[in-house]
Coordinates of C-alpha atoms in Angstrom, one line a residue:
M164 CA 133.3 71.5 126.6
Y165 CA 134.8 73.5 129.4
I166 CA 131.7 73.8 131.4
E167 CA 131.5 70.0 132.0
K168 CA 134.8 70.3 133.9
I169 CA 133.8 73.2 136.0
N170 CA 133.0 71.7 139.5
S171 CA 134.1 74.8 141.5
P172 CA 135.5 78.3 141.1
A173 CA 139.0 76.8 141.3
D174 CA 138.4 75.2 137.9
V175 CA 137.5 78.6 136.4
K176 CA 140.9 80.0 137.5
K177 CA 142.8 77.4 135.3
L178 CA 141.5 78.8 132.0
D179 CA 143.0 81.6 129.9
I180 CA 141.1 84.4 128.5
N181 CA 140.3 82.6 125.1
E182 CA 139.1 79.7 127.1
L183 CA 136.9 81.8 129.4
E184 CA 135.2 83.3 126.4
V185 CA 134.4 79.9 125.2
L186 CA 133.2 79.1 128.7
A187 CA 130.8 82.1 128.5
S188 CA 129.2 80.8 125.3
E189 CA 128.9 77.3 126.9
V190 CA 127.3 78.8 130.0
R191 CA 124.7 80.6 127.8
S192 CA 123.9 77.4 126.1
G193 CA 123.2 75.7 129.5
L194 CA 121.1 78.8 130.5
M195 CA 119.2 78.5 127.2
N196 CA 118.6 74.8 127.8
R197 CA 117.0 75.2 131.1
L198 CA 115.1 78.5 130.5
S199 CA 113.8 77.5 127.2
K200 CA 112.2 74.4 128.9
K201 CA 111.4 75.4 132.4
G202 CA 111.4 79.3 132.3
G203 CA 112.9 81.8 134.6
H204 CA 114.7 85.1 134.7
F205 CA 116.2 85.4 131.3
G206 CA 117.6 88.9 130.4
P207 CA 119.4 89.6 133.7
N208 CA 121.2 86.3 133.7
F209 CA 122.2 86.5 130.1
G210 CA 123.6 89.9 130.5
F211 CA 125.7 89.0 133.5
V212 CA 127.5 85.9 132.3
E213 CA 130.9 87.4 131.7
A214 CA 130.8 89.5 134.9
T215 CA 130.2 86.4 136.9
I216 CA 132.9 84.4 135.2
A217 CA 135.3 87.4 136.0
L218 CA 134.3 87.4 139.6
H219 CA 135.0 83.8 140.3
Y220 CA 138.2 84.1 138.2
V221 CA 139.5 87.0 140.4
F222 CA 137.9 86.4 143.8
D223 CA 138.1 83.3 146.1
S224 CA 134.5 82.2 146.9
P225 CA 133.3 81.3 149.4
K226 CA 136.0 83.0 151.5
D227 CA 135.1 86.1 149.4
K228 CA 131.5 86.4 149.7
F229 CA 129.0 87.3 146.8
V230 CA 125.5 88.5 147.7
F231 CA 123.2 88.6 144.6
D232 CA 120.2 91.0 144.7
V233 CA 116.9 89.3 144.0
S234 CA 119.0 86.4 142.7
H235 CA 117.9 87.5 139.3
Q236 CA 121.7 87.4 138.2
S237 CA 122.8 84.3 140.1
Y238 CA 122.2 81.5 137.5
T239 CA 125.9 81.6 136.1
H240 CA 127.2 81.8 139.7
K241 CA 125.2 78.5 140.3
M242 CA 126.7 76.9 137.2
L243 CA 130.2 77.6 138.4
T244 CA 129.8 76.6 141.9
G245 CA 128.9 72.8 141.4
R246 CA 125.3 73.2 140.1
K247 CA 125.8 73.1 136.4
D248 CA 124.0 69.9 135.9
A249 CA 120.7 71.6 136.7
Y250 CA 121.2 73.7 133.6
L251 CA 122.9 71.1 131.3
Y252 CA 120.7 68.1 131.9
D253 CA 116.9 68.1 132.1
E254 CA 116.6 65.4 134.7
H255 CA 118.5 67.7 137.1
F256 CA 116.2 70.8 136.7
G257 CA 114.5 70.0 140.0
D258 CA 117.9 69.9 141.9
I259 CA 117.9 73.7 142.5
S260 CA 115.6 76.6 143.1
G261 CA 115.6 80.0 141.1
Y262 CA 117.3 81.8 143.9
T263 CA 120.6 81.7 145.8
N264 CA 120.1 79.1 148.6
P265 CA 122.6 78.2 151.4
E266 CA 121.1 74.8 151.5
E267 CA 122.3 74.2 148.0
S268 CA 125.8 75.5 148.3
E269 CA 128.5 77.0 150.6
H270 CA 128.9 79.7 147.9
D271 CA 125.4 81.1 148.7
F272 CA 124.8 83.0 151.9
F273 CA 121.0 84.0 151.7
N274 CA 117.9 82.8 150.3
V275 CA 117.1 86.0 148.4
G276 CA 114.0 86.8 146.2
H277 CA 113.1 90.3 146.9
T278 CA 114.9 93.2 145.4
S279 CA 117.1 96.0 146.8
T280 CA 118.4 93.8 149.6
S281 CA 121.9 92.8 148.6
V282 CA 123.7 95.9 149.8
S283 CA 122.2 95.7 153.3
L284 CA 122.8 92.0 153.6
A285 CA 126.3 92.4 152.4
C286 CA 127.0 95.2 154.8
G287 CA 126.1 92.8 157.5
L288 CA 128.5 90.2 156.3
A289 CA 131.3 92.9 156.1
K290 CA 130.6 94.1 159.6
G291 CA 130.5 90.7 161.0
R292 CA 133.9 90.0 159.4
D293 CA 135.3 93.2 160.8
L294 CA 134.0 92.4 164.4
K295 CA 135.8 89.1 164.3
G296 CA 139.0 90.6 162.9
E297 CA 138.9 88.4 159.7
K298 CA 139.9 89.1 156.1
G299 CA 138.2 88.6 152.8
N300 CA 136.1 90.5 150.2
V301 CA 132.5 91.1 150.5
I302 CA 130.7 91.9 147.1
A303 CA 127.2 93.0 146.9
V304 CA 125.8 92.6 143.3
I305 CA 122.9 94.8 142.5
G306 CA 121.1 95.7 139.2
D307 CA 120.4 99.3 138.2
G308 CA 116.6 98.7 138.5
S309 CA 117.0 97.7 142.1
L310 CA 118.7 100.9 143.1
S311 CA 115.3 102.7 143.1
G312 CA 114.3 100.6 146.2
G313 CA 114.6 102.3 149.6
E314 CA 116.6 99.6 151.2
A315 CA 119.2 99.7 148.4
L316 CA 119.7 103.4 149.1
E317 CA 119.7 102.9 152.8
G318 CA 122.4 100.3 152.4
I319 CA 124.5 102.4 150.0
D320 CA 124.2 105.4 152.4
F321 CA 125.5 103.3 155.2
A322 CA 128.3 101.5 153.3
S323 CA 130.8 104.2 153.6
E324 CA 130.5 103.9 157.4
L325 CA 132.3 100.5 157.2
E326 CA 135.7 102.1 156.5
S327 CA 136.9 98.5 155.3
N328 CA 136.8 96.2 152.3
F329 CA 133.3 96.4 150.7
I330 CA 132.6 96.3 147.0
I331 CA 129.2 97.1 145.5
L332 CA 129.0 95.8 141.9
V333 CA 126.3 97.7 140.0
N334 CA 125.0 95.8 137.0
D335 CA 123.8 98.7 134.9
N336 CA 121.9 97.5 131.8
D337 CA 119.5 100.6 131.7
M338 CA 116.5 98.5 132.5
S339 CA 114.4 97.4 135.5
I340 CA 111.8 94.8 134.6
A341 CA 110.3 97.5 132.4
E342 CA 111.9 100.9 131.8
N343 CA 113.7 102.6 134.8
H344 CA 112.0 105.4 136.5
G345 CA 113.3 108.1 138.8
G346 CA 116.0 110.9 139.0
L347 CA 119.0 108.7 140.0
Y348 CA 118.8 107.0 136.5
K349 CA 119.6 110.3 134.9
N350 CA 122.8 110.2 136.8
L351 CA 123.5 106.6 135.8
K352 CA 123.0 107.6 132.1
A353 CA 125.3 110.6 132.6
L354 CA 128.0 108.3 134.0
R355 CA 127.6 105.9 131.2
D356 CA 127.8 108.6 128.5
S357 CA 130.9 110.1 130.2
D358 CA 132.6 106.8 130.7
G359 CA 132.2 107.4 134.4
K360 CA 133.8 110.8 134.5
C361 CA 130.9 113.2 134.9
E362 CA 131.2 115.5 137.8
C363 CA 127.9 114.5 139.3
N364 CA 128.2 111.0 140.8
L365 CA 125.6 109.5 143.2
F366 CA 128.0 107.0 144.6
K367 CA 130.7 109.5 145.3
A368 CA 128.0 111.6 146.9
M369 CA 127.3 108.7 149.2
G370 CA 130.9 108.5 150.3
L371 CA 132.0 105.7 148.1
D372 CA 135.0 105.3 145.9
Y373 CA 134.1 104.7 142.3
L374 CA 135.2 102.6 139.3
Y375 CA 133.5 102.5 135.9
V376 CA 133.8 99.6 133.3
G377 CA 132.0 100.6 130.1
E378 CA 132.2 97.2 128.5
G379 CA 130.6 95.0 131.0
N380 CA 130.5 91.9 128.7
D381 CA 134.3 92.0 128.0
I382 CA 135.8 89.3 130.3
A383 CA 139.4 90.7 130.0
K384 CA 138.4 94.2 131.0
L385 CA 136.2 93.0 133.8
I386 CA 139.1 90.9 135.2
E387 CA 141.4 93.9 135.0
A388 CA 138.8 95.9 136.9
F389 CA 138.1 93.4 139.6
K390 CA 141.8 92.9 140.2
K391 CA 142.1 96.6 141.0
V392 CA 139.5 96.4 143.7
K393 CA 140.3 93.0 145.2
D394 CA 141.3 93.4 148.9
I395 CA 140.6 97.1 148.7
D396 CA 140.6 98.6 152.3
H397 CA 137.6 100.9 151.8
P398 CA 134.0 100.8 150.2
I399 CA 133.8 101.2 146.4
A400 CA 131.2 101.0 143.9
V401 CA 132.2 99.2 140.6
H402 CA 129.7 100.5 137.9
V403 CA 129.5 97.9 135.1
N404 CA 127.6 98.6 132.0
T405 CA 126.1 95.3 130.5
V406 CA 123.7 94.3 127.8
K407 CA 120.5 92.8 129.2
G408 CA 119.7 89.6 127.4
K409 CA 123.2 89.4 125.8
G410 CA 123.6 86.6 123.3
Y411 CA 120.0 86.2 122.3
K412 CA 118.6 88.6 119.9
P413 CA 115.0 88.5 120.8
A414 CA 115.9 89.2 124.4
E415 CA 118.4 92.0 123.4
T416 CA 115.7 93.6 121.4
N417 CA 112.6 93.2 123.6
K418 CA 114.2 93.6 127.1
E419 CA 111.0 94.0 129.0
D420 CA 109.3 90.8 127.5
W421 CA 112.4 88.9 128.2
H422 CA 113.1 89.8 131.9
W423 CA 111.3 86.6 132.8
C424 CA 110.0 84.0 130.5
M425 CA 107.8 81.1 130.3
P426 CA 109.2 78.0 128.4
F427 CA 109.7 78.9 124.7
D428 CA 110.9 77.8 121.4
I429 CA 114.5 78.8 120.8
E430 CA 114.1 79.3 117.0
T431 CA 111.1 81.5 117.1
G432 CA 111.2 82.8 120.7
K433 CA 107.6 82.2 121.0
S434 CA 106.2 80.8 124.4
R435 CA 105.4 77.0 124.4
F436 CA 102.2 77.9 126.2
S437 CA 99.2 79.6 124.6
F438 CA 96.6 81.1 126.8
D439 CA 93.5 82.3 124.9
G440 CA 91.2 82.6 128.0
E441 CA 90.5 85.6 130.2
D442 CA 92.9 86.8 132.9
Y443 CA 92.6 89.4 135.5
S444 CA 95.7 91.2 134.4
S445 CA 94.2 92.3 131.1
L446 CA 90.7 92.6 132.5
T447 CA 91.8 94.9 135.3
C448 CA 94.0 97.0 132.8
D449 CA 90.9 97.5 130.5
F450 CA 88.8 98.5 133.5
L451 CA 91.2 101.0 134.9
M452 CA 91.8 102.4 131.4
K453 CA 88.1 103.2 131.0
K454 CA 88.0 104.7 134.5
M455 CA 91.0 106.9 133.8
K456 CA 89.5 108.1 130.5
A457 CA 86.3 109.0 132.0
D458 CA 87.8 110.7 135.1
K459 CA 91.1 112.5 135.1
R460 CA 91.4 112.1 138.9
V461 CA 91.8 108.3 138.6
T462 CA 95.4 107.2 138.5
T463 CA 97.1 103.8 138.5
I464 CA 100.2 103.1 140.4
V465 CA 102.7 100.2 140.1
A466 CA 106.0 99.5 141.5
A467 CA 108.2 98.2 138.7
V468 CA 105.8 95.3 137.8
P469 CA 103.3 97.1 135.4
T470 CA 102.1 93.9 133.7
N471 CA 100.9 92.5 137.0
I472 CA 97.7 94.3 136.1
G473 CA 98.2 94.2 132.3
F474 CA 99.9 97.5 131.6
T475 CA 102.0 96.7 128.7
A476 CA 104.1 99.4 127.0
D477 CA 101.4 100.5 124.7
K478 CA 98.9 100.7 127.5
R479 CA 101.3 102.7 129.7
K480 CA 101.6 105.1 126.7
E481 CA 98.0 105.4 126.2
A482 CA 97.3 106.1 129.9
G483 CA 99.9 108.9 129.9
K484 CA 100.5 110.8 133.1
Q485 CA 97.6 109.0 134.8
F486 CA 99.8 105.9 135.0
I487 CA 102.7 106.0 137.5
D488 CA 105.5 103.6 137.9
V489 CA 107.6 104.4 141.1
G490 CA 110.2 101.7 140.5
I491 CA 111.1 99.3 143.3
A492 CA 109.5 101.6 145.9
E493 CA 106.3 100.1 147.3
E494 CA 106.5 102.1 150.4
H495 CA 106.6 105.3 148.4
A496 CA 103.7 104.0 146.4
V497 CA 101.4 103.5 149.3
A498 CA 102.2 106.9 151.0
M499 CA 101.9 108.7 147.5
A500 CA 98.5 107.2 147.1
S501 CA 97.4 108.4 150.3
G502 CA 98.7 111.9 149.3
I503 CA 96.9 111.7 146.1
A504 CA 93.7 110.7 147.8
K505 CA 94.0 113.4 150.4
N506 CA 94.1 116.0 147.6
G507 CA 91.1 114.8 145.8
G508 CA 92.7 112.2 143.4
K509 CA 91.4 108.5 143.1
P510 CA 94.6 106.4 143.3
V511 CA 94.8 102.7 142.7
F512 CA 98.1 101.0 143.6
A513 CA 98.6 97.3 142.4
T514 CA 101.4 94.9 143.2
H515 CA 101.8 91.3 144.3
S516 CA 101.0 90.2 147.8
S517 CA 104.5 89.3 148.8
F518 CA 105.6 92.8 147.8
F519 CA 102.9 94.4 150.0
Q520 CA 104.8 92.9 153.0
R521 CA 107.2 95.8 152.7
T522 CA 104.4 98.5 153.1
Y523 CA 103.0 97.6 156.6
D524 CA 104.0 100.9 158.0
Q525 CA 102.9 102.9 155.2
I526 CA 99.5 101.2 155.1
S527 CA 99.0 101.7 158.8
Q528 CA 100.5 105.1 159.4
D529 CA 100.4 107.0 156.1
L530 CA 97.1 105.7 154.8
C531 CA 94.9 104.4 157.5
V532 CA 95.7 106.6 160.4
N533 CA 94.8 109.4 158.0
G534 CA 91.8 107.6 156.6
N535 CA 92.4 108.5 153.0
P536 CA 90.3 106.7 150.4
A537 CA 93.0 105.0 148.3
T538 CA 92.5 101.6 146.6
L539 CA 95.2 98.8 147.0
L540 CA 94.9 95.9 144.7
V541 CA 96.6 92.8 146.1
N542 CA 97.7 90.3 143.5
T543 CA 98.7 86.7 143.7
A544 CA 97.5 86.5 147.3
S545 CA 96.6 82.9 147.2
V546 CA 97.8 79.4 147.4
Y547 CA 97.2 79.5 143.6
G548 CA 99.7 82.3 143.2
M549 CA 103.4 82.2 142.9
N550 CA 104.8 79.1 144.7
D551 CA 108.4 79.7 145.5
V552 CA 109.4 80.6 149.0
T553 CA 110.5 84.1 148.3
H554 CA 107.3 85.1 146.7
L555 CA 104.5 83.5 148.6
G556 CA 101.4 85.6 148.8
L557 CA 99.8 83.7 151.6
Y558 CA 100.5 86.1 154.6
D559 CA 98.4 89.1 153.6
I560 CA 95.3 88.3 155.7
P561 CA 96.9 88.3 159.1
M562 CA 99.0 91.4 158.2
M563 CA 96.4 93.6 156.5
S564 CA 93.0 92.6 157.9
N565 CA 94.1 93.7 161.4
I566 CA 95.0 97.3 160.5
P567 CA 92.4 99.5 161.9
G568 CA 90.4 101.6 159.3
L569 CA 91.4 99.4 156.4
V570 CA 88.5 97.6 154.5
Y571 CA 89.9 94.4 153.0
L572 CA 87.6 92.7 150.5
A573 CA 87.7 89.2 149.0
P574 CA 85.6 88.8 145.9
V575 CA 84.6 85.4 144.8
N576 CA 84.0 86.0 141.1
C577 CA 84.8 88.3 138.3
E578 CA 81.6 90.5 138.6
E579 CA 82.0 91.0 142.2
Y580 CA 85.6 92.0 141.9
F581 CA 84.9 94.7 139.5
A582 CA 81.9 95.8 141.4
M583 CA 84.1 96.2 144.5
L584 CA 86.8 97.9 142.5
D585 CA 84.3 100.4 141.1
W586 CA 82.9 101.1 144.4
S587 CA 86.3 101.5 146.0
I588 CA 87.5 104.0 143.4
E589 CA 84.3 106.1 143.7
Q590 CA 83.8 106.2 147.4
D591 CA 85.5 108.8 149.6
K592 CA 85.4 107.3 153.2
Y593 CA 87.8 104.4 153.5
P594 CA 91.1 103.0 152.5
V595 CA 90.3 99.9 150.7
A596 CA 92.3 96.8 149.7
I597 CA 91.0 94.2 147.3
R598 CA 92.3 90.7 146.7
I599 CA 92.5 90.0 143.0
P600 CA 91.0 86.5 142.5
C601 CA 93.7 84.0 141.7
N602 CA 91.8 80.7 140.9
G603 CA 90.8 81.6 137.4
V604 CA 88.3 84.1 136.0
I605 CA 85.0 82.8 137.3
H606 CA 81.8 84.3 136.2
T607 CA 78.3 84.5 137.8
D608 CA 74.9 85.3 136.2
K609 CA 73.6 86.2 139.6
P610 CA 73.4 89.9 140.5
V611 CA 76.2 91.4 142.7
D612 CA 76.1 94.2 145.1
T613 CA 77.5 97.5 143.9
D614 CA 77.7 99.2 147.3
Y615 CA 80.0 98.0 149.9
S616 CA 79.8 101.0 152.3
C617 CA 77.9 98.9 155.0
I618 CA 81.0 97.4 156.3
N619 CA 81.3 93.8 157.4
K620 CA 78.1 92.7 156.2
Y621 CA 78.2 89.0 154.9
K622 CA 76.1 87.5 152.1
I623 CA 74.1 84.3 152.5
T624 CA 74.1 82.7 149.1
Q625 CA 72.4 79.5 150.2
Q626 CA 70.1 79.3 153.2
G627 CA 70.3 76.0 155.0
E628 CA 70.5 74.5 158.5
D629 CA 72.8 72.8 161.0
I630 CA 76.1 73.6 159.2
A631 CA 77.2 77.0 158.0
I632 CA 80.0 77.3 155.6
I633 CA 81.8 80.8 155.5
A634 CA 84.0 80.6 152.4
L635 CA 86.3 83.5 151.8
G636 CA 87.5 84.7 148.5
D637 CA 89.2 82.1 146.3
F638 CA 88.0 79.3 148.6
Y639 CA 84.5 80.1 148.0
Q640 CA 84.4 77.4 145.3
I641 CA 85.6 74.9 147.6
G642 CA 82.8 76.0 149.9
E643 CA 80.3 75.4 147.2
E644 CA 81.7 71.9 146.6
L645 CA 81.6 71.2 150.3
A646 CA 78.0 72.4 150.5
K647 CA 76.9 70.1 147.7
L648 CA 78.6 67.1 149.3
I649 CA 77.0 67.7 152.7
A650 CA 73.6 67.9 151.1
E651 CA 74.3 64.6 149.3
K652 CA 75.6 62.9 152.3
T653 CA 73.2 64.1 155.0
G654 CA 70.0 65.0 153.0
K655 CA 70.2 68.5 154.5
A656 CA 71.5 71.5 152.8
P657 CA 73.9 73.6 154.8
T658 CA 74.0 77.4 154.7
L659 CA 76.7 78.9 152.4
I660 CA 78.0 82.5 153.2
N661 CA 80.2 84.7 151.1
P662 CA 81.8 87.0 153.8
R663 CA 83.3 89.5 151.4
Y664 CA 84.9 91.4 154.1
I665 CA 88.1 90.0 155.6
T666 CA 88.5 92.9 158.1
G667 CA 85.7 92.1 160.5
V668 CA 82.8 90.0 161.5
D669 CA 79.1 90.3 160.8
E670 CA 77.9 89.9 164.4
E671 CA 74.2 90.1 163.6
M672 CA 74.4 87.3 161.0
L673 CA 76.8 85.2 163.2
E674 CA 74.3 85.6 166.0
Q675 CA 71.4 84.5 163.9
L676 CA 73.2 81.4 163.0
K677 CA 73.0 80.2 166.6
K678 CA 69.3 79.6 166.2
N679 CA 69.4 76.6 163.8
H680 CA 73.2 75.8 163.3
S681 CA 75.5 73.7 165.5
K682 CA 78.5 73.9 163.4
V683 CA 80.5 76.6 161.4
V684 CA 83.1 75.9 158.9
T685 CA 85.4 78.7 157.8
L686 CA 87.7 78.5 154.6
E687 CA 90.3 80.9 153.9
D688 CA 93.0 81.1 151.2
G689 CA 95.8 82.1 153.5
I690 CA 97.5 81.4 156.9
L691 CA 95.2 80.5 159.6
C692 CA 97.2 82.0 162.5
G693 CA 95.9 85.5 162.9
G694 CA 93.6 85.1 160.0
F695 CA 89.9 85.3 159.2
G696 CA 88.7 82.1 160.7
E697 CA 90.0 83.0 164.1
K698 CA 87.9 86.0 164.2
I699 CA 84.8 83.7 163.7
A700 CA 86.0 81.2 166.3
R701 CA 86.6 84.1 168.9
F702 CA 83.1 85.3 168.3
Y703 CA 81.7 81.9 169.3
G704 CA 84.3 81.2 172.0
A705 CA 81.7 81.4 174.8
D706 CA 79.0 79.6 173.0
D707 CA 78.1 76.0 172.1
M708 CA 78.8 76.5 168.5
K709 CA 81.4 74.2 167.1
V710 CA 83.8 76.1 164.7
Y711 CA 86.1 74.4 162.3
N712 CA 88.8 76.7 160.8
Y713 CA 90.3 75.6 157.5
G714 CA 93.2 77.3 155.7
L715 CA 97.0 77.0 155.6
K716 CA 99.6 76.1 158.2
K717 CA 102.1 78.8 159.2
E718 CA 105.1 77.7 157.2
F719 CA 107.5 78.6 154.3
L720 CA 106.6 76.4 151.3
D721 CA 108.7 76.2 148.3
R722 CA 107.9 75.0 144.8
Y723 CA 104.9 73.3 145.8
S724 CA 102.0 71.4 144.2
V725 CA 98.7 73.2 144.9
E726 CA 96.9 69.8 145.1
E727 CA 99.4 68.4 147.7
V728 CA 99.2 71.6 149.9
L729 CA 95.4 71.5 149.8
K730 CA 95.5 67.8 150.8
D731 CA 98.1 68.3 153.4
N732 CA 95.9 71.1 155.0
H733 CA 92.7 69.0 154.9
L734 CA 91.2 71.4 152.3
T735 CA 89.5 69.1 150.0
P736 CA 85.6 68.8 150.4
E737 CA 85.9 65.1 151.2
Q738 CA 88.5 65.7 154.0
I739 CA 86.4 68.6 155.4
F740 CA 83.3 66.5 155.5
S741 CA 85.1 63.6 157.2
D742 CA 86.3 66.0 160.0
I743 CA 82.8 67.6 160.7
A744 CA 80.5 64.5 160.0

């Protein structure tokens, strides 16, 4: 095997074309070994094997610097830069993350997990090089799906200003996560269809030179193209047409399903995990489909991740024009939702919590300053959500709950979630955000409120004394366990409160607690600093009430165990009771 002898890019350069093609096959075998057992981004990496081999054959990493957008196409790069064991041998799977990481290798320059960033980051590397009077190539790798992101377009727009070596490698496989959306993809298609020769060329329009490679999985032709642009003295876009999922028929055939995968059986392509229970993605999709069919003013918006709320291809088709995928453009989605609401529509925009981080200005300025009644569904905003450092959903409460005018809700069970969602869609007074529960679909047989227009009114679910537990959202169940433990240990039942509203305090209820409570415990599934619990502590600041805030430390976690994180933050009922007893 050639791959076993590849310890650095220098080893790649020793191989001839035939050997490089064998290497590509071996790389795919390594990718298959890891992905079939551990899961990860499948289609983008399988399609970019030959291009990565050609890059390392022609250029001289790390002097020549590669920046991979989202890191979705970086697995082969990792294998060729000393990290092959993490793909070839199961016992080394834990040695690496799923993203480029400077702590892993000198060949990585950024820890990148959000899309549309590579051109801007690489522009910075190129500008730093020029300021120091150094030489070397800077190559930004970006997939066609990422081009719809505003930052990508901002970076491409600026790139021509560099007037020095800068290479934008566009990996065009005619797919985002799902199908591409937006006018620029019509131009990419025209460029593909004309072998890069059509008169309309978005890259040239941005002031870039341009080179097209139609056979982006042909190592020899890629090497030829990369040699042409190596050491170029001006910015150029190299447009490469690849096949997403190349080398594995199920992935080539069903590109959307194989963008990312759980562990699977190689022979059948079927996931090794079967889940027969309820999930909020499909439940949310079914709910919104009913709302859209009943009212043409209701519209669902996503930003390139339609299945985050269950909108598979068949559901998208069924929803028709009431379903909108804006591509990698979360800022546009929020502002557009505000405009739809202003003109009488009922928009619902849903995406992951870590992606909402990009939209602070639009939520604040375009939505809340204008007070338009759009609904934002914040997914995976939880310690129970995605657990790699680039996709943490733990920072939404400090960010969103402090925007004036926004009503941010945290349901504690399935029935309350859909009651809140229904109310939000039908009301016309407030911009509303709702945290989609992330700790499993938990049902209640108790009645839930259907009207949430009386803002910041908490709900007592168990009346007690001495200790009051205010348990927010996904941590309400921890609050229930704590309440039970306190009753068992002390003989006195505490008061248990479901606050529901993240964005404010129920001053009347908190004032009443002073009469027969000496301690208040707050629980929140997010960062404590600037979070929900601090609002409660501030209210009681001048009083004798003892307030204990429980949540997560302000830190970047990576590939963590939920159980360990909860224990590390004293978030088990036993630990909390020990603290307050």
